[in-house]
């Protein structure tokens, strides 16, 4: 297995595809961060699906499968779709989400109709256009990779230069406008970043799955940090890991396409983040809720026992006597009482008196009672 991986990393084709996938992952991670924060995740989907119309129109007009020309068509279609979406949402009563869904459906429908028409043409020039649906990373060339890296560097540099303005605009566009920032310009810049990322990734991932690569790294990064800078960096890292991991998986598993493999890895990172991230992770939240429930049960048990005078504050008592008091007050017995008793000991509210069979309430329990009842013991 190790030898296979070493041979894999020595393969020139793998190096080219892996480098391109890593650069694409960084680009989509960085740009997707602001799409997620601005709640415009569907914008990437709309632009990606709209690009198919641009690709097919470019082929019909030129009759060539030159990648640069087809991607230029995709770029024009993506920018046009973005302009139409913003125009509809700004000048009509249709909200932004509905405008995105409408434009995506129309552009993708037109693109699919034209693709079907192209495939029925008698010549063989049209063969291979369907690769833009799901991507075909193996077809990318060294110049394509360098182009992706160049676009990634340009986007990252521009983002660093406009970092403060973009940050303010993303969180509060009204405030950004009030302090003199051009919100229209910043909106165009961020939309342009997303369009650039999608156009760069269409050849490798395809129009159908491209939106997932825009959203997934940012969503995963959001679970691990509260900092915008940290989220952006983490999203870039997760995107790079997805690109490299997907390339490795597709190379080791026969007939496993690279584009879907990259998306599967990215989705796996999202699932892991949703489950295990500290603070926001489902498991971590569940543990905190469980601890809070146990703390509440312990506090209420002590408060009720003391309030109803079923237990004296300074008395020594056996476990059985405590259980009898709990049965009277809470109807707790068996496993329910054992869980409560262990919880009281865990929270240092009950402690054993020397080495005897007796227990007593600790100062922690007394303080809890004072805070909740307002009584001085």
mmCIF file of C-alpha atoms in Angstrom:
data_model
loop_
_atom_site.group_PDB
_atom_site.id
_atom_site.type_symbol
_atom_site.label_atom_id
_atom_site.label_comp_id
_atom_site.label_asym_id
_atom_site.label_seq_id
_atom_site.Cartn_x
_atom_site.Cartn_y
_atom_site.Cartn_z
ATOM 1 C CA UNK A 1 0.000 0.000 0.000
ATOM 2 C CA UNK A 2 2.796 2.417 0.930
ATOM 3 C CA UNK A 3 4.660 1.580 -2.281
ATOM 4 C CA UNK A 4 1.478 2.207 -4.265
ATOM 5 C CA UNK A 5 1.098 5.649 -2.688
ATOM 6 C CA UNK A 6 4.780 6.459 -3.325
ATOM 7 C CA UNK A 7 4.392 5.406 -6.960
ATOM 8 C CA UNK A 8 1.222 7.462 -7.161
ATOM 9 C CA UNK A 9 2.928 10.649 -5.967
ATOM 10 C CA UNK A 10 5.717 10.016 -8.467
ATOM 11 C CA UNK A 11 3.235 9.902 -11.345
ATOM 12 C CA UNK A 12 3.330 13.076 -13.457
ATOM 13 C CA UNK A 13 -0.386 13.014 -14.317
ATOM 14 C CA UNK A 14 -1.281 12.626 -10.653
ATOM 15 C CA UNK A 15 0.978 15.541 -9.705
ATOM 16 C CA UNK A 16 -0.705 17.809 -12.244
ATOM 17 C CA UNK A 17 -4.246 16.835 -11.226
ATOM 18 C CA UNK A 18 -3.425 16.978 -7.494
ATOM 19 C CA UNK A 19 -1.829 20.419 -7.786
ATOM 20 C CA UNK A 20 -4.823 21.726 -9.707
ATOM 21 C CA UNK A 21 -7.268 20.188 -7.221
ATOM 22 C CA UNK A 22 -5.431 21.687 -4.237
ATOM 23 C CA UNK A 23 -5.397 25.145 -5.841
ATOM 24 C CA UNK A 24 -9.081 24.810 -6.690
ATOM 25 C CA UNK A 25 -9.855 23.710 -3.133
ATOM 26 C CA UNK A 26 -8.115 26.770 -1.708
ATOM 27 C CA UNK A 27 -9.944 29.044 -4.155
ATOM 28 C CA UNK A 28 -13.383 27.589 -3.430
ATOM 29 C CA UNK A 29 -12.744 27.547 0.313
ATOM 30 C CA UNK A 30 -11.807 31.217 0.421
ATOM 31 C CA UNK A 31 -14.630 32.418 -1.837
ATOM 32 C CA UNK A 32 -17.219 30.077 -0.346
ATOM 33 C CA UNK A 33 -16.646 31.543 3.110
ATOM 34 C CA UNK A 34 -18.354 34.781 2.149
ATOM 35 C CA UNK A 35 -21.100 33.041 0.180
ATOM 36 C CA UNK A 36 -22.005 31.103 3.335
ATOM 37 C CA UNK A 37 -21.733 34.133 5.641
ATOM 38 C CA UNK A 38 -23.911 36.227 3.328
ATOM 39 C CA UNK A 39 -26.433 33.372 3.112
ATOM 40 C CA UNK A 40 -25.950 33.151 -0.648
ATOM 41 C CA UNK A 41 -24.967 29.500 -0.863
ATOM 42 C CA UNK A 42 -27.408 28.955 -3.715
ATOM 43 C CA UNK A 43 -25.613 31.640 -5.744
ATOM 44 C CA UNK A 44 -22.781 29.215 -6.471
ATOM 45 C CA UNK A 45 -25.293 26.617 -7.619
ATOM 46 C CA UNK A 46 -27.015 29.155 -9.854
ATOM 47 C CA UNK A 47 -23.781 30.321 -11.466
ATOM 48 C CA UNK A 48 -22.477 26.777 -11.943
ATOM 49 C CA UNK A 49 -25.648 25.591 -13.653
ATOM 50 C CA UNK A 50 -25.836 28.776 -15.716
ATOM 51 C CA UNK A 51 -22.323 28.126 -17.004
ATOM 52 C CA UNK A 52 -23.579 25.146 -19.015
ATOM 53 C CA UNK A 53 -25.550 27.507 -21.246
ATOM 54 C CA UNK A 54 -22.420 29.584 -21.854
ATOM 55 C CA UNK A 55 -20.370 26.499 -22.725
ATOM 56 C CA UNK A 56 -22.905 25.211 -25.251
ATOM 57 C CA UNK A 57 -23.442 28.633 -26.846
ATOM 58 C CA UNK A 58 -19.672 29.125 -27.151
ATOM 59 C CA UNK A 59 -19.352 25.749 -28.900
ATOM 60 C CA UNK A 60 -22.215 26.460 -31.312
ATOM 61 C CA UNK A 61 -20.769 29.871 -32.206
ATOM 62 C CA UNK A 62 -17.161 28.728 -32.668
ATOM 63 C CA UNK A 63 -17.467 25.034 -33.498
ATOM 64 C CA UNK A 64 -14.387 24.277 -31.398
ATOM 65 C CA UNK A 65 -13.800 22.462 -28.108
ATOM 66 C CA UNK A 66 -10.927 24.719 -27.141
ATOM 67 C CA UNK A 67 -11.063 24.843 -23.340
ATOM 68 C CA UNK A 68 -10.264 28.550 -23.099
ATOM 69 C CA UNK A 69 -13.101 29.493 -25.456
ATOM 70 C CA UNK A 70 -15.620 27.244 -23.706
ATOM 71 C CA UNK A 71 -14.638 28.575 -20.287
ATOM 72 C CA UNK A 72 -14.897 32.127 -21.629
ATOM 73 C CA UNK A 73 -18.468 31.318 -22.612
ATOM 74 C CA UNK A 74 -19.069 29.904 -19.140
ATOM 75 C CA UNK A 75 -17.594 33.067 -17.592
ATOM 76 C CA UNK A 76 -19.861 35.335 -19.624
ATOM 77 C CA UNK A 77 -22.901 33.217 -18.752
ATOM 78 C CA UNK A 78 -21.967 33.238 -15.060
ATOM 79 C CA UNK A 79 -21.544 37.010 -14.969
ATOM 80 C CA UNK A 80 -24.781 37.481 -16.916
ATOM 81 C CA UNK A 81 -26.649 35.192 -14.518
ATOM 82 C CA UNK A 82 -25.274 37.114 -11.536
ATOM 83 C CA UNK A 83 -26.304 40.434 -13.095
ATOM 84 C CA UNK A 84 -29.823 39.173 -13.828
ATOM 85 C CA UNK A 85 -30.216 37.763 -10.301
ATOM 86 C CA UNK A 86 -29.204 41.062 -8.712
ATOM 87 C CA UNK A 87 -31.393 43.047 -11.109
ATOM 88 C CA UNK A 88 -34.452 40.919 -10.369
ATOM 89 C CA UNK A 89 -33.978 41.041 -6.594
ATOM 90 C CA UNK A 90 -33.274 44.802 -6.554
ATOM 91 C CA UNK A 91 -35.995 45.957 -8.963
ATOM 92 C CA UNK A 92 -38.881 43.569 -8.334
ATOM 93 C CA UNK A 93 -40.702 42.053 -5.380
ATOM 94 C CA UNK A 94 -38.983 38.719 -5.995
ATOM 95 C CA UNK A 95 -36.474 38.012 -3.220
ATOM 96 C CA UNK A 96 -32.853 37.026 -3.830
ATOM 97 C CA UNK A 97 -33.349 33.288 -3.221
ATOM 98 C CA UNK A 98 -36.287 33.077 -5.619
ATOM 99 C CA UNK A 99 -34.358 35.042 -8.238
ATOM 100 C CA UNK A 100 -31.441 32.608 -7.973
ATOM 101 C CA UNK A 101 -33.716 29.589 -8.348
ATOM 102 C CA UNK A 102 -35.472 31.165 -11.328
ATOM 103 C CA UNK A 103 -32.285 32.105 -13.178
ATOM 104 C CA UNK A 104 -30.632 28.760 -12.428
ATOM 105 C CA UNK A 105 -33.601 26.829 -13.813
ATOM 106 C CA UNK A 106 -33.809 28.895 -16.991
ATOM 107 C CA UNK A 107 -30.082 28.905 -17.777
ATOM 108 C CA UNK A 108 -29.577 25.222 -16.968
ATOM 109 C CA UNK A 109 -32.652 24.288 -18.987
ATOM 110 C CA UNK A 110 -31.370 26.245 -21.989
ATOM 111 C CA UNK A 111 -27.916 24.729 -21.592
ATOM 112 C CA UNK A 112 -29.258 21.189 -21.403
ATOM 113 C CA UNK A 113 -31.459 21.705 -24.474
ATOM 114 C CA UNK A 114 -28.492 23.064 -26.435
ATOM 115 C CA UNK A 115 -26.285 20.200 -25.219
ATOM 116 C CA UNK A 116 -28.866 17.686 -26.439
ATOM 117 C CA UNK A 117 -28.990 19.505 -29.785
ATOM 118 C CA UNK A 118 -25.192 19.505 -30.059
ATOM 119 C CA UNK A 119 -24.978 15.779 -29.348
ATOM 120 C CA UNK A 120 -27.292 15.123 -32.293
ATOM 121 C CA UNK A 121 -25.021 16.948 -34.733
ATOM 122 C CA UNK A 122 -23.602 14.676 -37.459
ATOM 123 C CA UNK A 123 -19.923 15.581 -36.988
ATOM 124 C CA UNK A 124 -17.710 14.316 -34.175
ATOM 125 C CA UNK A 125 -16.583 17.693 -32.880
ATOM 126 C CA UNK A 126 -19.269 17.729 -30.197
ATOM 127 C CA UNK A 127 -18.000 14.566 -28.466
ATOM 128 C CA UNK A 128 -16.810 15.141 -24.916
ATOM 129 C CA UNK A 129 -18.819 18.238 -24.029
ATOM 130 C CA UNK A 130 -20.759 16.242 -21.443
ATOM 131 C CA UNK A 131 -17.582 16.153 -19.329
ATOM 132 C CA UNK A 132 -18.510 19.617 -18.132
ATOM 133 C CA UNK A 133 -21.561 18.162 -16.368
ATOM 134 C CA UNK A 134 -19.611 16.060 -13.859
ATOM 135 C CA UNK A 135 -16.041 17.097 -14.627
ATOM 136 C CA UNK A 136 -13.081 15.145 -15.939
ATOM 137 C CA UNK A 137 -9.945 16.097 -14.055
ATOM 138 C CA UNK A 138 -7.764 13.729 -16.051
ATOM 139 C CA UNK A 139 -8.150 15.996 -19.102
ATOM 140 C CA UNK A 140 -6.583 19.080 -17.510
ATOM 141 C CA UNK A 141 -3.180 20.151 -18.765
ATOM 142 C CA UNK A 142 -0.228 21.780 -17.065
ATOM 143 C CA UNK A 143 -1.206 25.197 -18.444
ATOM 144 C CA UNK A 144 -4.714 24.743 -16.994
ATOM 145 C CA UNK A 145 -3.224 24.094 -13.554
ATOM 146 C CA UNK A 146 -0.996 27.152 -13.770
ATOM 147 C CA UNK A 147 -4.028 29.212 -14.763
ATOM 148 C CA UNK A 148 -6.007 27.955 -11.744
ATOM 149 C CA UNK A 149 -3.062 28.754 -9.463
ATOM 150 C CA UNK A 150 -2.783 32.230 -10.992
ATOM 151 C CA UNK A 151 -6.482 32.967 -10.498
ATOM 152 C CA UNK A 152 -6.265 31.668 -6.919
ATOM 153 C CA UNK A 153 -3.350 33.985 -6.157
ATOM 154 C CA UNK A 154 -5.146 36.981 -7.696
ATOM 155 C CA UNK A 155 -8.320 36.302 -5.687
ATOM 156 C CA UNK A 156 -6.384 35.813 -2.433
ATOM 157 C CA UNK A 157 -4.337 38.996 -2.949
ATOM 158 C CA UNK A 158 -7.435 41.059 -3.771
ATOM 159 C CA UNK A 159 -9.213 39.636 -0.747
ATOM 160 C CA UNK A 160 -6.306 40.585 1.516
ATOM 161 C CA UNK A 161 -6.218 44.125 0.091
ATOM 162 C CA UNK A 162 -9.982 44.571 0.519
ATOM 163 C CA UNK A 163 -10.232 42.527 3.722
ATOM 164 C CA UNK A 164 -11.598 45.244 6.028
ATOM 165 C CA UNK A 165 -14.135 46.469 3.486
ATOM 166 C CA UNK A 166 -15.293 42.958 2.603
ATOM 167 C CA UNK A 167 -15.605 42.022 6.272
ATOM 168 C CA UNK A 168 -17.765 45.040 7.100
ATOM 169 C CA UNK A 169 -19.913 44.572 3.997
ATOM 170 C CA UNK A 170 -20.451 40.854 4.629
ATOM 171 C CA UNK A 171 -21.713 41.325 8.184
ATOM 172 C CA UNK A 172 -23.565 44.645 7.859
ATOM 173 C CA UNK A 173 -24.048 46.062 4.338
ATOM 174 C CA UNK A 174 -26.221 48.912 5.658
ATOM 175 C CA UNK A 175 -23.477 50.073 8.004
ATOM 176 C CA UNK A 176 -20.909 49.650 5.219
ATOM 177 C CA UNK A 177 -22.966 51.959 3.010
ATOM 178 C CA UNK A 178 -23.395 54.480 5.838
ATOM 179 C CA UNK A 179 -19.624 54.886 6.276
ATOM 180 C CA UNK A 180 -19.109 55.538 2.582
ATOM 181 C CA UNK A 181 -18.165 52.119 1.229
ATOM 182 C CA UNK A 182 -19.385 51.235 -2.254
ATOM 183 C CA UNK A 183 -21.620 48.268 -1.464
ATOM 184 C CA UNK A 184 -22.402 47.763 -5.138
ATOM 185 C CA UNK A 185 -18.704 47.468 -5.952
ATOM 186 C CA UNK A 186 -18.068 45.070 -3.054
ATOM 187 C CA UNK A 187 -21.047 42.954 -4.092
ATOM 188 C CA UNK A 188 -19.642 42.757 -7.626
ATOM 189 C CA UNK A 189 -16.207 41.813 -6.264
ATOM 190 C CA UNK A 190 -17.529 38.984 -4.075
ATOM 191 C CA UNK A 191 -19.802 37.711 -6.840
ATOM 192 C CA UNK A 192 -16.851 37.881 -9.229
ATOM 193 C CA UNK A 193 -14.772 35.768 -6.842
ATOM 194 C CA UNK A 194 -17.478 33.090 -6.821
ATOM 195 C CA UNK A 195 -17.810 33.186 -10.613
ATOM 196 C CA UNK A 196 -14.028 32.840 -10.993
ATOM 197 C CA UNK A 197 -13.912 29.880 -8.605
ATOM 198 C CA UNK A 198 -16.743 28.104 -10.390
ATOM 199 C CA UNK A 199 -15.301 28.656 -13.861
ATOM 200 C CA UNK A 200 -11.941 27.308 -12.694
ATOM 201 C CA UNK A 201 -13.564 24.201 -11.239
ATOM 202 C CA UNK A 202 -16.022 23.273 -13.965
ATOM 203 C CA UNK A 203 -13.484 21.250 -15.925
ATOM 204 C CA UNK A 204 -12.486 19.192 -12.870
ATOM 205 C CA UNK A 205 -15.700 18.939 -10.851
ATOM 206 C CA UNK A 206 -18.463 19.808 -13.332
ATOM 207 C CA UNK A 207 -21.422 22.181 -13.193
ATOM 208 C CA UNK A 208 -23.619 19.757 -11.235
ATOM 209 C CA UNK A 209 -21.264 19.278 -8.260
ATOM 210 C CA UNK A 210 -19.378 22.566 -8.307
ATOM 211 C CA UNK A 211 -21.679 24.298 -5.838
ATOM 212 C CA UNK A 212 -20.946 21.594 -3.244
ATOM 213 C CA UNK A 213 -17.240 22.413 -3.402
ATOM 214 C CA UNK A 214 -18.046 26.096 -2.894
ATOM 215 C CA UNK A 215 -20.199 25.481 0.175
ATOM 216 C CA UNK A 216 -18.746 22.408 1.921
ATOM 217 C CA UNK A 217 -15.309 23.705 3.056
ATOM 218 C CA UNK A 218 -16.831 26.923 4.417
ATOM 219 C CA UNK A 219 -19.631 25.093 6.239
ATOM 220 C CA UNK A 220 -17.097 22.721 7.807
ATOM 221 C CA UNK A 221 -14.808 25.591 8.835
ATOM 222 C CA UNK A 222 -17.721 27.481 10.404
ATOM 223 C CA UNK A 223 -18.126 24.708 12.979
ATOM 224 C CA UNK A 224 -14.582 25.072 14.348
ATOM 225 C CA UNK A 225 -14.121 28.802 14.867
ATOM 226 C CA UNK A 226 -15.873 32.093 15.622
ATOM 227 C CA UNK A 227 -13.211 34.158 13.819
ATOM 228 C CA UNK A 228 -13.688 35.235 10.199
ATOM 229 C CA UNK A 229 -9.948 35.041 9.563
ATOM 230 C CA UNK A 230 -9.774 31.597 11.119
ATOM 231 C CA UNK A 231 -12.815 30.449 9.178
ATOM 232 C CA UNK A 232 -11.353 31.640 5.873
ATOM 233 C CA UNK A 233 -8.014 29.921 6.505
ATOM 234 C CA UNK A 234 -9.690 26.715 7.703
ATOM 235 C CA UNK A 235 -11.995 26.689 4.680
ATOM 236 C CA UNK A 236 -8.960 26.970 2.394
ATOM 237 C CA UNK A 237 -7.249 24.113 4.271
ATOM 238 C CA UNK A 238 -10.358 21.917 4.115
ATOM 239 C CA UNK A 239 -10.721 22.706 0.420
ATOM 240 C CA UNK A 240 -7.096 21.746 -0.233
ATOM 241 C CA UNK A 241 -7.510 18.506 1.747
ATOM 242 C CA UNK A 242 -10.647 17.701 -0.241
ATOM 243 C CA UNK A 243 -8.852 18.310 -3.525
ATOM 244 C CA UNK A 244 -5.827 16.200 -2.635
ATOM 245 C CA UNK A 245 -7.886 13.478 -0.941
ATOM 246 C CA UNK A 246 -10.297 13.208 -3.850
ATOM 247 C CA UNK A 247 -7.423 12.934 -6.317
ATOM 248 C CA UNK A 248 -5.794 10.166 -4.261
ATOM 249 C CA UNK A 249 -9.061 8.227 -3.930
ATOM 250 C CA UNK A 250 -9.863 8.469 -7.635
ATOM 251 C CA UNK A 251 -6.341 7.343 -8.526
ATOM 252 C CA UNK A 252 -6.342 4.348 -6.171
ATOM 253 C CA UNK A 253 -9.887 3.201 -6.973
ATOM 254 C CA UNK A 254 -10.401 2.210 -10.585
ATOM 255 C CA UNK A 255 -13.086 4.108 -12.515
ATOM 256 C CA UNK A 256 -13.790 6.483 -9.614
ATOM 257 C CA UNK A 257 -14.057 10.000 -11.128
ATOM 258 C CA UNK A 258 -12.029 12.738 -9.490
ATOM 259 C CA UNK A 259 -14.761 15.380 -9.285
ATOM 260 C CA UNK A 260 -17.267 13.295 -7.302
ATOM 261 C CA UNK A 261 -14.396 11.948 -5.160
ATOM 262 C CA UNK A 262 -13.398 15.503 -4.203
ATOM 263 C CA UNK A 263 -16.999 16.322 -3.285
ATOM 264 C CA UNK A 264 -17.308 13.102 -1.244
ATOM 265 C CA UNK A 265 -14.179 13.996 0.746
ATOM 266 C CA UNK A 266 -15.452 17.544 1.283
ATOM 267 C CA UNK A 267 -18.831 16.217 2.422
ATOM 268 C CA UNK A 268 -17.096 13.808 4.804
ATOM 269 C CA UNK A 269 -15.210 16.722 6.359
ATOM 270 C CA UNK A 270 -18.526 18.536 6.810
ATOM 271 C CA UNK A 271 -20.089 15.510 8.530
ATOM 272 C CA UNK A 272 -17.080 15.097 10.838
ATOM 273 C CA UNK A 273 -17.174 18.808 11.672
ATOM 274 C CA UNK A 274 -20.907 18.775 12.371
ATOM 275 C CA UNK A 275 -20.457 15.826 14.717
ATOM 276 C CA UNK A 276 -17.177 16.473 16.516
ATOM 277 C CA UNK A 277 -16.361 20.196 16.342
ATOM 278 C CA UNK A 278 -15.950 21.683 19.840
ATOM 279 C CA UNK A 279 -18.658 24.155 20.723
ATOM 280 C CA UNK A 280 -20.856 23.659 17.664
ATOM 281 C CA UNK A 281 -20.583 19.904 17.111
ATOM 282 C CA UNK A 282 -23.691 17.790 17.664
ATOM 283 C CA UNK A 283 -21.890 15.412 20.027
ATOM 284 C CA UNK A 284 -20.367 18.279 22.001
ATOM 285 C CA UNK A 285 -23.746 20.003 22.251
ATOM 286 C CA UNK A 286 -25.352 16.758 23.372
ATOM 287 C CA UNK A 287 -22.736 16.310 26.088
ATOM 288 C CA UNK A 288 -23.233 19.884 27.299
ATOM 289 C CA UNK A 289 -26.988 19.453 27.364
ATOM 290 C CA UNK A 290 -26.592 16.181 29.274
ATOM 291 C CA UNK A 291 -24.294 17.844 31.810
ATOM 292 C CA UNK A 292 -26.687 20.775 32.175
ATOM 293 C CA UNK A 293 -29.604 18.403 32.724
ATOM 294 C CA UNK A 294 -27.677 16.489 35.372
ATOM 295 C CA UNK A 295 -26.672 19.717 37.105
ATOM 296 C CA UNK A 296 -30.271 20.908 37.107
ATOM 297 C CA UNK A 297 -31.517 17.595 38.519
ATOM 298 C CA UNK A 298 -28.895 17.658 41.273
ATOM 299 C CA UNK A 299 -29.641 21.273 42.193
ATOM 300 C CA UNK A 300 -33.381 20.712 42.275
ATOM 301 C CA UNK A 301 -33.013 17.550 44.349
ATOM 302 C CA UNK A 302 -31.050 19.354 47.061
ATOM 303 C CA UNK A 303 -33.296 22.425 46.982
ATOM 304 C CA UNK A 304 -36.486 20.388 47.278
ATOM 305 C CA UNK A 305 -35.142 18.133 50.017
ATOM 306 C CA UNK A 306 -34.058 21.104 52.117
ATOM 307 C CA UNK A 307 -37.113 23.227 51.355
ATOM 308 C CA UNK A 308 -39.534 20.472 52.303
ATOM 309 C CA UNK A 309 -37.422 19.693 55.378
ATOM 310 C CA UNK A 310 -36.937 16.118 54.271
ATOM 311 C CA UNK A 311 -33.241 16.582 54.928
ATOM 312 C CA UNK A 312 -31.406 18.632 57.539
ATOM 313 C CA UNK A 313 -28.611 20.833 56.283
ATOM 314 C CA UNK A 314 -26.048 19.624 58.818
ATOM 315 C CA UNK A 315 -27.321 16.084 59.302
ATOM 316 C CA UNK A 316 -25.383 12.945 58.534
ATOM 317 C CA UNK A 317 -27.347 10.397 56.569
ATOM 318 C CA UNK A 318 -26.920 7.048 54.910
ATOM 319 C CA UNK A 319 -27.478 6.424 51.245
ATOM 320 C CA UNK A 320 -30.684 4.562 52.135
ATOM 321 C CA UNK A 321 -32.003 7.503 54.161
ATOM 322 C CA UNK A 322 -31.291 9.851 51.262
ATOM 323 C CA UNK A 323 -33.100 7.467 48.950
ATOM 324 C CA UNK A 324 -36.151 7.400 51.231
ATOM 325 C CA UNK A 325 -36.259 11.196 51.207
ATOM 326 C CA UNK A 326 -35.924 11.238 47.426
ATOM 327 C CA UNK A 327 -38.705 8.678 47.020
ATOM 328 C CA UNK A 328 -41.042 10.853 49.109
ATOM 329 C CA UNK A 329 -40.154 14.030 47.224
ATOM 330 C CA UNK A 330 -39.256 12.904 43.702
ATOM 331 C CA UNK A 331 -40.550 9.361 43.580
ATOM 332 C CA UNK A 332 -37.009 8.358 42.639
ATOM 333 C CA UNK A 333 -35.966 4.800 43.228
ATOM 334 C CA UNK A 334 -33.795 2.102 41.718
ATOM 335 C CA UNK A 335 -31.645 3.193 38.784
ATOM 336 C CA UNK A 336 -33.131 6.680 38.823
ATOM 337 C CA UNK A 337 -31.877 7.267 42.376
ATOM 338 C CA UNK A 338 -28.500 5.657 41.676
ATOM 339 C CA UNK A 339 -28.003 8.043 38.761
ATOM 340 C CA UNK A 340 -28.964 11.010 40.941
ATOM 341 C CA UNK A 341 -26.707 9.895 43.809
ATOM 342 C CA UNK A 342 -23.714 9.430 41.495
ATOM 343 C CA UNK A 343 -24.459 12.820 39.981
ATOM 344 C CA UNK A 344 -24.453 14.459 43.436
ATOM 345 C CA UNK A 345 -21.095 12.895 44.237
ATOM 346 C CA UNK A 346 -19.685 13.851 40.840
ATOM 347 C CA UNK A 347 -20.671 17.482 41.400
ATOM 348 C CA UNK A 348 -19.183 17.385 44.931
ATOM 349 C CA UNK A 349 -22.533 18.114 46.570
ATOM 350 C CA UNK A 350 -22.450 15.000 48.753
ATOM 351 C CA UNK A 351 -19.405 13.534 50.467
ATOM 352 C CA UNK A 352 -18.709 10.640 52.792
ATOM 353 C CA UNK A 353 -18.121 11.382 56.470
ATOM 354 C CA UNK A 354 -14.630 10.036 57.176
ATOM 355 C CA UNK A 355 -14.725 6.310 56.383
ATOM 356 C CA UNK A 356 -18.169 5.694 57.813
ATOM 357 C CA UNK A 357 -21.378 4.700 56.085
ATOM 358 C CA UNK A 358 -22.711 8.230 56.510
ATOM 359 C CA UNK A 359 -22.754 11.126 54.054
ATOM 360 C CA UNK A 360 -23.274 14.850 54.424
ATOM 361 C CA UNK A 361 -24.018 17.838 52.227
ATOM 362 C CA UNK A 362 -20.974 19.830 51.174
ATOM 363 C CA UNK A 363 -20.504 23.582 51.066
ATOM 364 C CA UNK A 364 -21.153 23.383 47.306
ATOM 365 C CA UNK A 365 -24.660 22.053 47.966
ATOM 366 C CA UNK A 366 -25.290 24.742 50.570
ATOM 367 C CA UNK A 367 -24.164 27.498 48.194
ATOM 368 C CA UNK A 368 -26.408 26.159 45.446
ATOM 369 C CA UNK A 369 -29.320 26.248 47.853
ATOM 370 C CA UNK A 370 -28.489 29.801 48.955
ATOM 371 C CA UNK A 371 -28.205 31.049 45.365
ATOM 372 C CA UNK A 372 -31.454 29.462 44.250
ATOM 373 C CA UNK A 373 -33.552 30.118 47.356
ATOM 374 C CA UNK A 374 -31.961 33.305 48.649
ATOM 375 C CA UNK A 375 -31.748 31.824 52.161
ATOM 376 C CA UNK A 376 -28.730 32.041 54.433
ATOM 377 C CA UNK A 377 -27.879 28.721 56.019
#
